Backbone as a ProteinNet text record, in pm:
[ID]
protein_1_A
[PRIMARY]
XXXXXXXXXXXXXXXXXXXXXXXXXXXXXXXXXXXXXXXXXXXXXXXXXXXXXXXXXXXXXXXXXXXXXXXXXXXXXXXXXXXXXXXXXXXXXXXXXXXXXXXXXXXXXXXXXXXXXXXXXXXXXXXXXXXXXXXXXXXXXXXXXXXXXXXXXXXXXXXXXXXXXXXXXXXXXXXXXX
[TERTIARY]
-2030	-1890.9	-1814.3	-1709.9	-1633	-1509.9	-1408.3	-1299.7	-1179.1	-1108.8	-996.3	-871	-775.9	-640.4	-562.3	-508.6	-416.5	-279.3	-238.7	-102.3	-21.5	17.3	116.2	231.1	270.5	359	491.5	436.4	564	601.9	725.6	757.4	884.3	945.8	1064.7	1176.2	1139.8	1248.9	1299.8	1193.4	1170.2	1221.6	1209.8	1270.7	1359.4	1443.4	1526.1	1657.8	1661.5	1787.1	1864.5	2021.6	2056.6	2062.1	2076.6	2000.3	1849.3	1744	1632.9	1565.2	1456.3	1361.9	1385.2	1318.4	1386.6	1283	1342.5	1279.8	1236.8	1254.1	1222.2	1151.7	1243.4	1240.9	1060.1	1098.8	993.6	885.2	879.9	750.2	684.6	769.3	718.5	652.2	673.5	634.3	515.9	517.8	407.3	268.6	341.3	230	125.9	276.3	220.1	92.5	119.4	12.5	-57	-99.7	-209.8	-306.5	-246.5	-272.7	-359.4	-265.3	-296.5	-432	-406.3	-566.3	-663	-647	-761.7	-814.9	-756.4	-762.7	-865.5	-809.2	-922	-998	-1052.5	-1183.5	-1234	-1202.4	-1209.9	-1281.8	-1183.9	-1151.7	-1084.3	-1104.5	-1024.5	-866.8	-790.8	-644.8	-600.6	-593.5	-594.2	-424.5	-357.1	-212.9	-184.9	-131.3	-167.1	-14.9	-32.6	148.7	160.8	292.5	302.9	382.5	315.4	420.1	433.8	555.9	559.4	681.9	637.6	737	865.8	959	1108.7	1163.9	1151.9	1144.2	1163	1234.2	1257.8	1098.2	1019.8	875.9	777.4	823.2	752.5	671	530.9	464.8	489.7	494.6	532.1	731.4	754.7	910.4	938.7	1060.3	1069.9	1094	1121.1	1110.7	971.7	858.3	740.3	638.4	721.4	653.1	669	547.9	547	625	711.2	819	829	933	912.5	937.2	947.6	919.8	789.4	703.9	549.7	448	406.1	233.2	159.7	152.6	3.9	-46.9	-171.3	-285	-343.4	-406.1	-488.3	-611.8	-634	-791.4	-748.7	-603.1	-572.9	-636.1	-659.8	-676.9	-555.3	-535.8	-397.8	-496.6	-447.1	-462.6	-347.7	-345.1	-254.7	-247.7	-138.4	-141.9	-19	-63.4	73.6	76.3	32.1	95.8	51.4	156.9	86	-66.5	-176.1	-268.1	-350.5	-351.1	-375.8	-514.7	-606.9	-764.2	-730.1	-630.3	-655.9	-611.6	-711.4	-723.2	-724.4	-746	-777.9	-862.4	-884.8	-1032.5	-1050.4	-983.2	-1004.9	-1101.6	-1165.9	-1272.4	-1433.8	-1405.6	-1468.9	-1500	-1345.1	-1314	-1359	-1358.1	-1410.2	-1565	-1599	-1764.4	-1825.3	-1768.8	-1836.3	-1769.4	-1649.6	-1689.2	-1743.6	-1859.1	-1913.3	-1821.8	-1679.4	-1626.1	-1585.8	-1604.2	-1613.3	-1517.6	-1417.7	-1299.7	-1149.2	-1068.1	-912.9	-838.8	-795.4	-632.7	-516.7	-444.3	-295.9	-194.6	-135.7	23.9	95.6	244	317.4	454.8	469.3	605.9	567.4	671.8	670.1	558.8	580	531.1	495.7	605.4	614.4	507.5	545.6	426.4	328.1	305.1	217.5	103.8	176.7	109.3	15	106.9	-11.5	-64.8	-27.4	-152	-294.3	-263.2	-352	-479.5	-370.4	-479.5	-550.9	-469.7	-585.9	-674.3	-673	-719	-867	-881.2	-929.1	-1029.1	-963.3	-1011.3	-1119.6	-1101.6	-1157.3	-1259.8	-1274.4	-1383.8	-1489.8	-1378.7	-1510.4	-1494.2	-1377.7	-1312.3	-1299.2	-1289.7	-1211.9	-1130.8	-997.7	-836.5	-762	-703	-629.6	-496	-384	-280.2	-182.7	-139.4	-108.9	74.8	84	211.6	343.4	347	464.4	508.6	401	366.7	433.6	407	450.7	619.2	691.4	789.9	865	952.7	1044.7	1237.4	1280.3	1403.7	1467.3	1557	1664.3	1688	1666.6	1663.6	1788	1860.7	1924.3	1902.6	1786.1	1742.8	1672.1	1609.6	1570.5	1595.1	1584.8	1578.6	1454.9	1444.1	1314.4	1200.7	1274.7	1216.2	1134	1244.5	1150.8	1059	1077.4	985.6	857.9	880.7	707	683.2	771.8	729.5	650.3	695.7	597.9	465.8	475.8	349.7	263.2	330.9	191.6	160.9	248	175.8	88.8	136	12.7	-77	-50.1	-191.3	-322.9	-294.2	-421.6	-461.9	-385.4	-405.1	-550.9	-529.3	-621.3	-724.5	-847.4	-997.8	-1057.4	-1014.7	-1159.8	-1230.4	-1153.4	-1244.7	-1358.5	-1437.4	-1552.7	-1469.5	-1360.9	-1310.7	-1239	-1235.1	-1108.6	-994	-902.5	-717.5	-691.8	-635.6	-551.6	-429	-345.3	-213	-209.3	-210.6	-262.4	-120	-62.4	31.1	-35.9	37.7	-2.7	-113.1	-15.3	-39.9	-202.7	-265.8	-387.9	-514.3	-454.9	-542.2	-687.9	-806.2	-908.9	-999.8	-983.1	-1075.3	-1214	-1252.3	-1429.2	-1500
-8.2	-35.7	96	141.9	234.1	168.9	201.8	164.4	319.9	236.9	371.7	295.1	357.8	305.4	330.6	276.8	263.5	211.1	260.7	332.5	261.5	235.6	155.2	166.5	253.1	291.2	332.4	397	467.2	579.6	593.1	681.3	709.2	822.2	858.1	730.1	730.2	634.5	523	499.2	312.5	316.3	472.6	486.2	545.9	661.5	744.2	647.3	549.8	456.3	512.6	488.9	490.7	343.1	254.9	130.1	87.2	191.5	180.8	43.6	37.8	-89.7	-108	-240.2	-312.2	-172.6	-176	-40	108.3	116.4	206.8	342.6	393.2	500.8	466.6	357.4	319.4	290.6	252.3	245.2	341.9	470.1	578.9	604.4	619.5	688.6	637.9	449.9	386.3	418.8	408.1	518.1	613.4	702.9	856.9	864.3	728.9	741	711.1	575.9	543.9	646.6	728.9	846.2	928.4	1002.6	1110.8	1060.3	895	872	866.4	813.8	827.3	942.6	1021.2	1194.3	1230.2	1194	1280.9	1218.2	1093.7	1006	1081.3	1126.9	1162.7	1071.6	985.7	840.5	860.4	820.6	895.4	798.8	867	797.7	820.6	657.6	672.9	633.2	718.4	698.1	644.9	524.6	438.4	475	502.1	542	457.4	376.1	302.9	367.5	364.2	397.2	301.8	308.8	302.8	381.9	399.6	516.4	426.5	532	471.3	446.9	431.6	398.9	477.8	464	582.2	610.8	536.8	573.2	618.6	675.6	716.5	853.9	833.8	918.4	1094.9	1138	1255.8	1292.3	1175.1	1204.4	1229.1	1263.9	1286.1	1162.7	1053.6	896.8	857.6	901.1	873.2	944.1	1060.4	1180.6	1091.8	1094.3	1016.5	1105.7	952.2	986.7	1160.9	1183.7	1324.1	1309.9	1185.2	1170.8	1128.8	1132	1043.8	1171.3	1183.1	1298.7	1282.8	1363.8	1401.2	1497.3	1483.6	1630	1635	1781.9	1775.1	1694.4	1617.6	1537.3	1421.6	1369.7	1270.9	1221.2	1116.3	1082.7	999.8	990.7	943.9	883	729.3	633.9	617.8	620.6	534.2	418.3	345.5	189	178.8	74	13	-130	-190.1	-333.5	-377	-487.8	-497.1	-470.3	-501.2	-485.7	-350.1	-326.7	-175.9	-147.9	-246.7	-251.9	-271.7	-369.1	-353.8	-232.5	-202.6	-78.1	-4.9	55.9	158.4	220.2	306.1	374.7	342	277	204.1	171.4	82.8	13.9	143.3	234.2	339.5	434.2	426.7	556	482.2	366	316.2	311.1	267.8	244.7	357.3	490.2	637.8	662.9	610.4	666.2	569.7	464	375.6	301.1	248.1	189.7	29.2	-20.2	-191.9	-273.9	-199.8	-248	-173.2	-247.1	-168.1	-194.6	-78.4	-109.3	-84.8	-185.9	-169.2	-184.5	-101.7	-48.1	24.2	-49.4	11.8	-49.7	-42.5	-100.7	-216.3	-332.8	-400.8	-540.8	-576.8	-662.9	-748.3	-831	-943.2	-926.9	-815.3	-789.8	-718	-606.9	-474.8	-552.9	-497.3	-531.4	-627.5	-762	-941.8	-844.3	-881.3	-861.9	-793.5	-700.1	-601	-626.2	-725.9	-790.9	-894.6	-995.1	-1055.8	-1048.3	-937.2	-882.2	-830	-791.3	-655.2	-806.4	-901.6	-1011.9	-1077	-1046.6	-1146.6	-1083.9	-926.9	-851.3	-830.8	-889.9	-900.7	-788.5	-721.6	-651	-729	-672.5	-742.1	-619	-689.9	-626.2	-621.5	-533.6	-494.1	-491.2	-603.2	-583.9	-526.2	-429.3	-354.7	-456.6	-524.6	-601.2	-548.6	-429.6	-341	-223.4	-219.4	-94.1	-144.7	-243.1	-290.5	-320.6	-338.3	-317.5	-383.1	-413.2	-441.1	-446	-448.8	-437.3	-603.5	-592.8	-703.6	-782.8	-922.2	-973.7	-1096.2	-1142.5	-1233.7	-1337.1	-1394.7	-1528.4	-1457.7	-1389.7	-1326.2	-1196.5	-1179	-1025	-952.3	-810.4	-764.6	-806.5	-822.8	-860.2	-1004.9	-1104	-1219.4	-1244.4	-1149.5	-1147.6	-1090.3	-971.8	-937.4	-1016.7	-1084.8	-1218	-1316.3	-1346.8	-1474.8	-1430.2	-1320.8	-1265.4	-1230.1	-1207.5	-1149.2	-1296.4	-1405.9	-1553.6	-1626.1	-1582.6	-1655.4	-1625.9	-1456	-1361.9	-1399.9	-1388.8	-1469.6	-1580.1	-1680.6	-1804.1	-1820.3	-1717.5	-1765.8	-1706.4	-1841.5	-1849.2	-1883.2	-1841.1	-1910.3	-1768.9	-1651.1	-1535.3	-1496.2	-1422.7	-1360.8	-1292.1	-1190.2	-1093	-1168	-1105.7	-1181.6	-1083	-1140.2	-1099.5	-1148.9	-998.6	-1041.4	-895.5	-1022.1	-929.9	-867.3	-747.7	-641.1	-568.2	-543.3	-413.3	-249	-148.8	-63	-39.2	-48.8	-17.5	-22.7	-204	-268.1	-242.3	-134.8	-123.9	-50.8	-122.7	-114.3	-8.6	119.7	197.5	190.4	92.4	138.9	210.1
-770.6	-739.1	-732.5	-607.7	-613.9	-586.7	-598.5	-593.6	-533.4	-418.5	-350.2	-413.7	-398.8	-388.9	-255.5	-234.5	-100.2	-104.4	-66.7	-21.3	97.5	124.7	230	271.4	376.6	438.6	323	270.6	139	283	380.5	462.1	422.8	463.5	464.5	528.3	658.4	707.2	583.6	560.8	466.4	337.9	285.5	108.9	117.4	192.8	223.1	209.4	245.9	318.9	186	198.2	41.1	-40.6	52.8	-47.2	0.9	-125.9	-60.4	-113.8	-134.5	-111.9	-296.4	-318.3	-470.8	-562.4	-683.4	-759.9	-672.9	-609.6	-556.2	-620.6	-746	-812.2	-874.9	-941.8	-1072.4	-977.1	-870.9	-781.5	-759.1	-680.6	-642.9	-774	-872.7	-1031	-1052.1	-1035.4	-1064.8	-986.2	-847	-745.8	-782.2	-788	-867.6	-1007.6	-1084.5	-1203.2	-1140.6	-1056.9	-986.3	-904.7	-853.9	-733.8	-845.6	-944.1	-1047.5	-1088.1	-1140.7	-1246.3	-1135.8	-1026.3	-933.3	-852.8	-854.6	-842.9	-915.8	-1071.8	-1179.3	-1142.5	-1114.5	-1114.1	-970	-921.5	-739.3	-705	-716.8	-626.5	-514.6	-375	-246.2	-284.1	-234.5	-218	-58	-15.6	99.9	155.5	240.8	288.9	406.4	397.9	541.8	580.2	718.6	818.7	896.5	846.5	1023	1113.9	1237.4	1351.8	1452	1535.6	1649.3	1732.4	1844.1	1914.9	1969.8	1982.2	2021.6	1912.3	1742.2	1611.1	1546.9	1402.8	1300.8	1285.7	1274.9	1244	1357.9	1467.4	1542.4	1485.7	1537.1	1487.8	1498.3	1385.5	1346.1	1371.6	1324.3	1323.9	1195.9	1162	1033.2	928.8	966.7	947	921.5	967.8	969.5	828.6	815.7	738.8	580.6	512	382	280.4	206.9	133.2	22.8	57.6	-53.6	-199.7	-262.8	-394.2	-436.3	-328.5	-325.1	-332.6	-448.2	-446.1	-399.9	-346.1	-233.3	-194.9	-203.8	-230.2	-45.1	-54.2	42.4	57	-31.4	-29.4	-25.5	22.9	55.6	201.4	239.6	369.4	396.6	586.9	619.4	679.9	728.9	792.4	882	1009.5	1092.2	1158.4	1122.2	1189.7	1251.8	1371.6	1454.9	1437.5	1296.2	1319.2	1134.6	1098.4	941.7	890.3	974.6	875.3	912.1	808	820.6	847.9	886.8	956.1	1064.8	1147.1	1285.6	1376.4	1396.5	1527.7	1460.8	1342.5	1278.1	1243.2	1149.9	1072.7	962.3	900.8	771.7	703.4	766.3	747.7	755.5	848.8	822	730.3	752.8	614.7	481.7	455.3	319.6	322.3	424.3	442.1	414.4	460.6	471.5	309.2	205.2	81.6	1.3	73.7	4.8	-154	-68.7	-138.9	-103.5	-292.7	-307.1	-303.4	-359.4	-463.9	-410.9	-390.9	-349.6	-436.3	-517.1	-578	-427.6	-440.5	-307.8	-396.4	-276.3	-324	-199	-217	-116.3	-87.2	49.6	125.7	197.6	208.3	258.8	222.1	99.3	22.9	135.8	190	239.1	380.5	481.8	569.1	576.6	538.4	568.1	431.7	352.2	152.2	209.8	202.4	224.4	341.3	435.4	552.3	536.3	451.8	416.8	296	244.2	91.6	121.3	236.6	267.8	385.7	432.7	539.6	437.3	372.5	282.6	250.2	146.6	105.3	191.2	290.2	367.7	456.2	470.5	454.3	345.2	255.9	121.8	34.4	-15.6	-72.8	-170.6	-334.9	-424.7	-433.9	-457.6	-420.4	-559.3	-645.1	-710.5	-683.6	-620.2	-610.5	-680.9	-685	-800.4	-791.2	-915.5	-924.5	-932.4	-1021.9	-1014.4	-911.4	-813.6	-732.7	-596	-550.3	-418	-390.3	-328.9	-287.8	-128	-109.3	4.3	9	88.1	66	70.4	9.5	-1.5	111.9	138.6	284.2	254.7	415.7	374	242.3	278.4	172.6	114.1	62.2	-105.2	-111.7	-282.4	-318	-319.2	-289.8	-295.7	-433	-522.3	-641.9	-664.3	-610.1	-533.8	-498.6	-403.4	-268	-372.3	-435.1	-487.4	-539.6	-684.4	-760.8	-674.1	-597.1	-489.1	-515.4	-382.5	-372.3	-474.6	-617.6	-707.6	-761.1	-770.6	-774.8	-716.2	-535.2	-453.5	-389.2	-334.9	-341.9	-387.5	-565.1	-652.2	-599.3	-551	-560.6	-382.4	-284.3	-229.2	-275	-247.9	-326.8	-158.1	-6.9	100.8	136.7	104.9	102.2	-2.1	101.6	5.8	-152.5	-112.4	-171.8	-315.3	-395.3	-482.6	-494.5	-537	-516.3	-697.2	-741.1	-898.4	-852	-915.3	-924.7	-1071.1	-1088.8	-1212.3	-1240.5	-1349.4	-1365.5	-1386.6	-1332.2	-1339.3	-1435.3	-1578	-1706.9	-1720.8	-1648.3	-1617.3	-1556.5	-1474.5	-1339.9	-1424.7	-1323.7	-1336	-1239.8	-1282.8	-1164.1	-1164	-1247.4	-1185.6	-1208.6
[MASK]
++++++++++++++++++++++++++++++++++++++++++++++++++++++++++++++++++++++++++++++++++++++++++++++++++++++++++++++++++++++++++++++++++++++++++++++++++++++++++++++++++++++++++++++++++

């Protein structure tokens, strides 16, 4: 068993706002331990970017460039994606195969699309997934608060059982590297 952590569109555009995404501060931090302990383990930490052009997140804009309260080493790998799940059309699935890894801790932006898409995307390749519960994040929407919105998700995430993979929503404090 190896285990990466991943990262999910933590970009400038997305945290910069001045009302940024719910916790914002305590996420980036929570990140940061995650990143740090999997470093020492040299565990890869992988940084997924979304873009699309015409967009604050067009690739290599300054909207795009990952957040500057977010650590990151040169032995990071960047992933780029143009749509929530961060396997389609990507290298993903490569880049894990080539560091012969089993297991994903996730974490990031956009709980509600990028995050799910990605966990049960991962799940359903046959990944068992570490949703990291305090780590993930979205902004304040008409009908819920960002806080909500993760609460759901770290309830029903777990709850699907038709994938190979299994899904537990974990707190930082929790996390299991392997």
């Amino acid at each position: 068993m190896k285990t990466a952590v991943i990262i999910i569109d933590v970009q400038q555009a997305l945290f910069e706002a001045d009302e940024g995404p719910f916790e914002r501060e305590e996420v980036i931090e929570r990140i940061n331990t995650l990143t740090s302990k999997a470093r020492n383990l040299e565990l890869p930490v992988i940084m997924v970017q979304h873009e699309r052009e015409d967009t604050v997140v067009a690739y290599q804009s300054a909207g795009w460039q990952l957040y500057s309260e977010l650590d990151t080493k040169p032995t990071d790998i960047i992933v780029r994606k143009q749509t929530p799940d961060s396997f389609h059309e990507t290298d993903l699935a490569d880049v894990l195969k080539n560091n012969s890894v089993t297991d994903l801790i996730v974490c990031g932006y956009a709980t509600e699309f990028c995050v799910d898409t990605t966990v049960r995307r991962a799940a359903a390749l046959g990944y068992d997934v570490q949703l990291v519960a305090d780590a993930h994040t979205t902004h304040n929407k008409n009908h819920l608060n960002g806080g909500t919105i993760r609460e759901h998700h770290n309830a029903t995430l777990p709850s699907v059982s038709s994938f190979s993979g299994n899904i537990e929503a974990v707190e930082t404090i929790s996390i299991y590297f392997g």
